[in-house]
mmCIF file of C-alpha atoms and ligand atoms in Angstrom:
data_model
loop_
_atom_site.group_PDB
_atom_site.id
_atom_site.type_symbol
_atom_site.label_atom_id
_atom_site.label_comp_id
_atom_site.label_asym_id
_atom_site.label_seq_id
_atom_site.Cartn_x
_atom_site.Cartn_y
_atom_site.Cartn_z
ATOM 1 C CA MET A 19 0.000 0.000 0.000
ATOM 2 C CA PRO A 20 1.351 3.456 -0.809
ATOM 3 C CA PRO A 21 1.912 5.719 2.193
ATOM 4 C CA LYS A 22 -0.957 7.987 3.196
ATOM 5 C CA GLU A 23 0.024 11.624 3.239
ATOM 6 C CA ARG A 24 -0.693 13.497 6.444
ATOM 7 C CA ASN A 25 0.007 17.150 7.150
ATOM 8 C CA ILE A 26 0.630 18.037 10.756
ATOM 9 C CA ALA A 27 1.402 21.414 12.354
ATOM 10 C CA MET A 28 3.377 22.006 15.555
ATOM 11 C CA MET A 29 1.973 24.975 17.428
ATOM 12 C CA GLY A 30 2.551 26.677 20.761
ATOM 13 C CA TYR A 31 4.234 29.507 22.589
ATOM 14 C CA ARG A 32 7.894 30.274 21.974
ATOM 15 C CA SER A 33 10.639 28.125 23.498
ATOM 16 C CA VAL A 34 8.401 25.229 24.479
ATOM 17 C CA GLY A 35 10.327 22.786 22.293
ATOM 18 C CA LYS A 36 8.364 22.615 19.020
ATOM 19 C CA SER A 37 11.534 22.515 16.930
ATOM 20 C CA SER A 38 13.325 20.179 19.321
ATOM 21 C CA LEU A 39 10.436 17.707 19.211
ATOM 22 C CA SER A 40 10.254 17.933 15.405
ATOM 23 C CA ILE A 41 13.978 17.347 14.965
ATOM 24 C CA GLN A 42 14.021 14.568 17.538
ATOM 25 C CA PHE A 43 11.180 12.814 15.685
ATOM 26 C CA VAL A 44 12.563 13.307 12.186
ATOM 27 C CA GLU A 45 16.315 13.105 12.728
ATOM 28 C CA GLY A 46 16.624 11.322 16.060
ATOM 29 C CA GLN A 47 18.796 13.969 17.673
ATOM 30 C CA PHE A 48 18.495 16.818 20.165
ATOM 31 C CA VAL A 49 19.726 20.140 18.841
ATOM 32 C CA ASP A 50 20.477 22.504 21.682
ATOM 33 C CA SER A 51 20.153 25.838 19.940
ATOM 34 C CA TYR A 52 17.870 26.196 16.995
ATOM 35 C CA ASP A 53 16.885 29.521 15.458
ATOM 36 C CA PRO A 54 13.496 30.245 17.086
ATOM 37 C CA THR A 55 12.286 32.354 14.174
ATOM 38 C CA ILE A 56 12.663 29.655 11.540
ATOM 39 C CA GLU A 57 9.621 27.935 10.183
ATOM 40 C CA ASN A 58 10.532 24.590 8.757
ATOM 41 C CA THR A 59 8.922 21.688 6.980
ATOM 42 C CA PHE A 60 10.073 18.148 7.614
ATOM 43 C CA THR A 61 8.949 14.895 6.107
ATOM 44 C CA LYS A 62 9.225 11.443 7.525
ATOM 45 C CA VAL A 63 7.689 8.118 6.685
ATOM 46 C CA THR A 64 6.441 6.255 9.718
ATOM 47 C CA ARG A 65 4.401 3.110 10.153
ATOM 48 C CA VAL A 66 1.371 2.705 12.419
ATOM 49 C CA ASN A 67 -0.781 -0.452 12.482
ATOM 50 C CA SER A 68 0.932 -1.788 9.323
ATOM 51 C CA GLN A 69 0.115 1.364 7.384
ATOM 52 C CA ASP A 70 2.868 3.668 6.148
ATOM 53 C CA TYR A 71 2.300 7.378 6.548
ATOM 54 C CA SER A 72 4.273 10.107 4.883
ATOM 55 C CA VAL A 73 4.131 12.840 7.495
ATOM 56 C CA LYS A 74 4.683 16.409 6.442
ATOM 57 C CA LEU A 75 5.451 18.298 9.600
ATOM 58 C CA ILE A 76 5.264 22.074 9.747
ATOM 59 C CA ASP A 77 7.288 23.418 12.654
ATOM 60 C CA THR A 78 5.765 26.867 13.124
ATOM 61 C CA ALA A 79 7.756 29.752 14.549
ATOM 62 C CA GLY A 80 5.287 29.948 17.427
ATOM 63 C CA GLN A 81 2.289 31.943 18.561
ATOM 64 C CA ASP A 82 1.349 34.049 21.542
ATOM 65 C CA GLU A 83 -1.905 35.223 23.059
ATOM 66 C CA TYR A 84 -2.048 38.174 20.665
ATOM 67 C CA SER A 85 -1.327 36.269 17.452
ATOM 68 C CA ILE A 86 -4.062 36.154 14.908
ATOM 69 C CA PHE A 87 -4.387 32.507 13.997
ATOM 70 C CA PRO A 88 -2.441 32.105 10.750
ATOM 71 C CA VAL A 89 -4.984 31.133 8.138
ATOM 72 C CA GLN A 90 -2.462 29.045 6.224
ATOM 73 C CA TYR A 91 -2.384 26.622 9.168
ATOM 74 C CA SER A 92 -6.106 26.057 9.018
ATOM 75 C CA MET A 93 -6.088 24.623 5.501
ATOM 76 C CA ASP A 94 -4.880 21.251 4.317
ATOM 77 C CA PHE A 95 -3.879 20.062 7.778
ATOM 78 C CA HIS A 96 -5.057 16.759 9.138
ATOM 79 C CA GLY A 97 -4.031 17.275 12.734
ATOM 80 C CA TYR A 98 -2.201 19.455 15.234
ATOM 81 C CA VAL A 99 0.384 19.018 17.954
ATOM 82 C CA LEU A 100 -0.194 21.706 20.578
ATOM 83 C CA VAL A 101 2.877 22.056 22.767
ATOM 84 C CA TYR A 102 3.472 23.756 26.105
ATOM 85 C CA SER A 103 6.349 23.417 28.530
ATOM 86 C CA ILE A 104 5.709 21.896 31.970
ATOM 87 C CA THR A 105 8.041 24.627 33.275
ATOM 88 C CA SER A 106 5.925 27.502 31.938
ATOM 89 C CA LYS A 107 2.429 28.435 33.150
ATOM 90 C CA LYS A 108 2.397 31.108 30.522
ATOM 91 C CA SER A 109 2.854 28.548 27.742
ATOM 92 C CA PHE A 110 -0.021 26.517 29.241
ATOM 93 C CA GLU A 111 -2.296 29.566 29.172
ATOM 94 C CA VAL A 112 -1.260 30.444 25.629
ATOM 95 C CA ILE A 113 -1.965 26.936 24.331
ATOM 96 C CA GLN A 114 -5.600 27.261 25.439
ATOM 97 C CA ILE A 115 -5.946 30.494 23.488
ATOM 98 C CA ILE A 116 -4.330 28.914 20.419
ATOM 99 C CA TYR A 117 -6.743 25.975 20.623
ATOM 100 C CA GLU A 118 -9.787 28.251 20.790
ATOM 101 C CA LYS A 119 -8.574 30.241 17.814
ATOM 102 C CA LEU A 120 -7.887 27.047 15.895
ATOM 103 C CA LEU A 121 -11.454 25.782 16.316
ATOM 104 C CA ASP A 122 -12.800 29.206 15.544
ATOM 105 C CA VAL A 123 -10.838 29.588 12.300
ATOM 106 C CA MET A 124 -11.689 26.057 11.191
ATOM 107 C CA GLY A 125 -15.341 26.487 12.128
ATOM 108 C CA LYS A 126 -15.311 23.068 13.760
ATOM 109 C CA LYS A 127 -16.139 21.609 17.147
ATOM 110 C CA TYR A 128 -13.519 18.894 16.860
ATOM 111 C CA VAL A 129 -10.046 18.820 15.377
ATOM 112 C CA PRO A 130 -7.546 15.952 15.874
ATOM 113 C CA VAL A 131 -5.096 17.264 18.473
ATOM 114 C CA VAL A 132 -2.386 15.876 20.705
ATOM 115 C CA LEU A 133 -1.675 18.115 23.697
ATOM 116 C CA VAL A 134 1.982 17.833 24.707
ATOM 117 C CA GLY A 135 3.617 18.943 27.960
ATOM 118 C CA ASN A 136 7.302 19.020 27.033
ATOM 119 C CA LYS A 137 10.538 19.228 29.093
ATOM 120 C CA THR A 138 9.744 16.524 31.663
ATOM 121 C CA ASP A 139 13.487 16.211 32.325
ATOM 122 C CA LEU A 140 13.257 19.625 34.040
ATOM 123 C CA HIS A 141 11.019 18.219 36.780
ATOM 124 C CA GLN A 142 12.502 20.470 39.467
ATOM 125 C CA GLU A 143 11.222 23.461 37.509
ATOM 126 C CA ARG A 144 7.760 22.040 36.891
ATOM 127 C CA THR A 145 4.915 24.547 37.301
ATOM 128 C CA VAL A 146 2.149 22.746 35.352
ATOM 129 C CA SER A 147 0.994 19.469 36.898
ATOM 130 C CA THR A 148 0.299 16.320 34.901
ATOM 131 C CA GLU A 149 -3.270 16.482 36.204
ATOM 132 C CA GLU A 150 -3.837 19.961 34.766
ATOM 133 C CA GLY A 151 -2.608 18.838 31.360
ATOM 134 C CA LYS A 152 -4.718 15.707 31.412
ATOM 135 C CA LYS A 153 -7.860 17.628 32.376
ATOM 136 C CA LEU A 154 -7.379 20.151 29.607
ATOM 137 C CA ALA A 155 -6.881 17.420 27.006
ATOM 138 C CA GLU A 156 -10.009 15.616 28.197
ATOM 139 C CA SER A 157 -12.039 18.779 27.779
ATOM 140 C CA TRP A 158 -10.838 18.896 24.161
ATOM 141 C CA ARG A 159 -11.253 15.134 23.544
ATOM 142 C CA ALA A 160 -7.577 15.273 22.636
ATOM 143 C CA ALA A 161 -4.776 12.855 23.398
ATOM 144 C CA PHE A 162 -2.302 13.941 26.079
ATOM 145 C CA LEU A 163 1.364 13.183 26.575
ATOM 146 C CA GLU A 164 4.237 14.520 28.601
ATOM 147 C CA THR A 165 7.542 14.350 26.750
ATOM 148 C CA SER A 166 11.185 15.258 26.810
ATOM 149 C CA ALA A 167 12.686 16.184 23.458
ATOM 150 C CA LYS A 168 16.051 16.213 25.201
ATOM 151 C CA GLN A 169 15.806 12.647 26.487
ATOM 152 C CA ASN A 170 13.718 11.400 23.550
ATOM 153 C CA GLU A 171 10.939 10.422 25.913
ATOM 154 C CA SER A 172 7.550 9.703 24.288
ATOM 155 C CA VAL A 173 8.387 11.775 21.203
ATOM 156 C CA GLY A 174 7.420 9.114 18.652
ATOM 157 C CA ASP A 175 4.170 8.523 20.571
ATOM 158 C CA ILE A 176 2.999 12.061 19.780
ATOM 159 C CA PHE A 177 2.871 11.348 16.070
ATOM 160 C CA HIS A 178 1.620 7.800 16.368
ATOM 161 C CA GLN A 179 -1.280 8.891 18.554
ATOM 162 C CA LEU A 180 -2.114 11.786 16.273
ATOM 163 C CA LEU A 181 -2.107 9.543 13.186
ATOM 164 C CA ILE A 182 -4.535 7.214 14.965
ATOM 165 C CA LEU A 183 -6.826 10.125 15.908
ATOM 166 C CA ILE A 184 -6.782 11.351 12.304
ATOM 167 C CA GLU A 185 -7.549 7.850 11.047
ATOM 168 C CA ASN A 186 -10.477 7.497 13.466
ATOM 169 C CA GLU A 187 -11.885 10.836 12.464
ATOM 170 C CA ASN A 188 -11.792 9.917 8.800
ATOM 171 C CA GLY A 189 -13.346 6.569 9.548
ATOM 172 C CA ASN A 190 -16.167 7.703 11.851
ATOM 173 C CA PRO A 191 -16.984 11.332 11.168
ATOM 174 C CA GLN A 192 -20.511 10.894 12.534
ATOM 175 C CA GLU A 193 -19.165 10.166 16.001
ATOM 176 C CA LYS A 194 -17.531 13.547 16.370
HETATM 177 P P1 GDP B 26 10.478 26.307 20.054
HETATM 178 O O1 GDP B 26 10.659 27.786 20.106
HETATM 179 O O2 GDP B 26 9.156 25.910 20.623
HETATM 180 O O3 GDP B 26 10.737 25.705 18.719
HETATM 181 O O4 GDP B 26 11.547 25.688 21.090
HETATM 182 P P2 GDP B 26 12.976 25.030 20.790
HETATM 183 O O5 GDP B 26 12.807 23.650 20.283
HETATM 184 O O6 GDP B 26 13.801 25.975 19.984
HETATM 185 O O7 GDP B 26 13.523 24.919 22.281
HETATM 186 C C1 GDP B 26 13.668 26.069 23.108
HETATM 187 C C2 GDP B 26 14.728 25.795 24.163
HETATM 188 O O8 GDP B 26 14.284 24.753 25.021
HETATM 189 C C3 GDP B 26 16.047 25.328 23.554
HETATM 190 O O9 GDP B 26 17.099 25.824 24.334
HETATM 191 C C4 GDP B 26 15.965 23.826 23.680
HETATM 192 O O10 GDP B 26 17.234 23.229 23.760
HETATM 193 C C5 GDP B 26 15.197 23.660 24.975
HETATM 194 N N1 GDP B 26 14.414 22.410 25.020
HETATM 195 C C6 GDP B 26 13.531 21.947 24.100
HETATM 196 N N2 GDP B 26 13.007 20.780 24.495
HETATM 197 C C7 GDP B 26 13.573 20.484 25.679
HETATM 198 C C8 GDP B 26 13.438 19.390 26.600
HETATM 199 O O11 GDP B 26 12.681 18.426 26.419
HETATM 200 N N3 GDP B 26 14.187 19.466 27.753
HETATM 201 C C9 GDP B 26 15.026 20.503 28.007
HETATM 202 N N4 GDP B 26 15.730 20.468 29.151
HETATM 203 N N5 GDP B 26 15.181 21.536 27.167
HETATM 204 C C10 GDP B 26 14.461 21.532 26.024
HETATM 205 MG MG1 MG B 27 11.183 26.612 16.898
#
């Protein structure tokens, strides 16, 4: 079977690790300093449940509470990775604003999303609890994961879970 093409966008406040997670997933390495203003596109073929997917990953330069949701990210995307840092309350607040704008721009009540709390290796600096993240994701009917791009913890799971959510949505649109 040919790979299915899936377009995924990484969104979130600045410095939460969007680029680090993207590069860890695509290249299998942690890059310590990456230009925060760069917007990049990566592709990677990955297999889930014996199906190959060609993932086109857009690593956005980031959003804040004042950003107008970029319209180009509302078209032709199958799913979204919304990232905050467990060390930043601010990034957790901003991700909720980004999510609301996303639904608003798309005119939908449901969009396939994985909510990601990154930087679990910095547990001494944690300011957002696992419980808070989990509750937020439940309210969105999104998947939830805590990750460390630095230690390559649960990074592949983000994309696998999102591909499954996208697949389910396509299969059972009436349930959403
Ligand atoms: P972006 O602005 O969201 O793309 O964030 P970056 O990926 O550029 O990361 C911002 C900073 O956080 C960089 O200094 C990264 O090295 C660091 N960083 C990213 N992910 C992690 C992580 O999981 N653990 C730790 N300790 N640092 C991280
Ligand atoms: Mg970046």
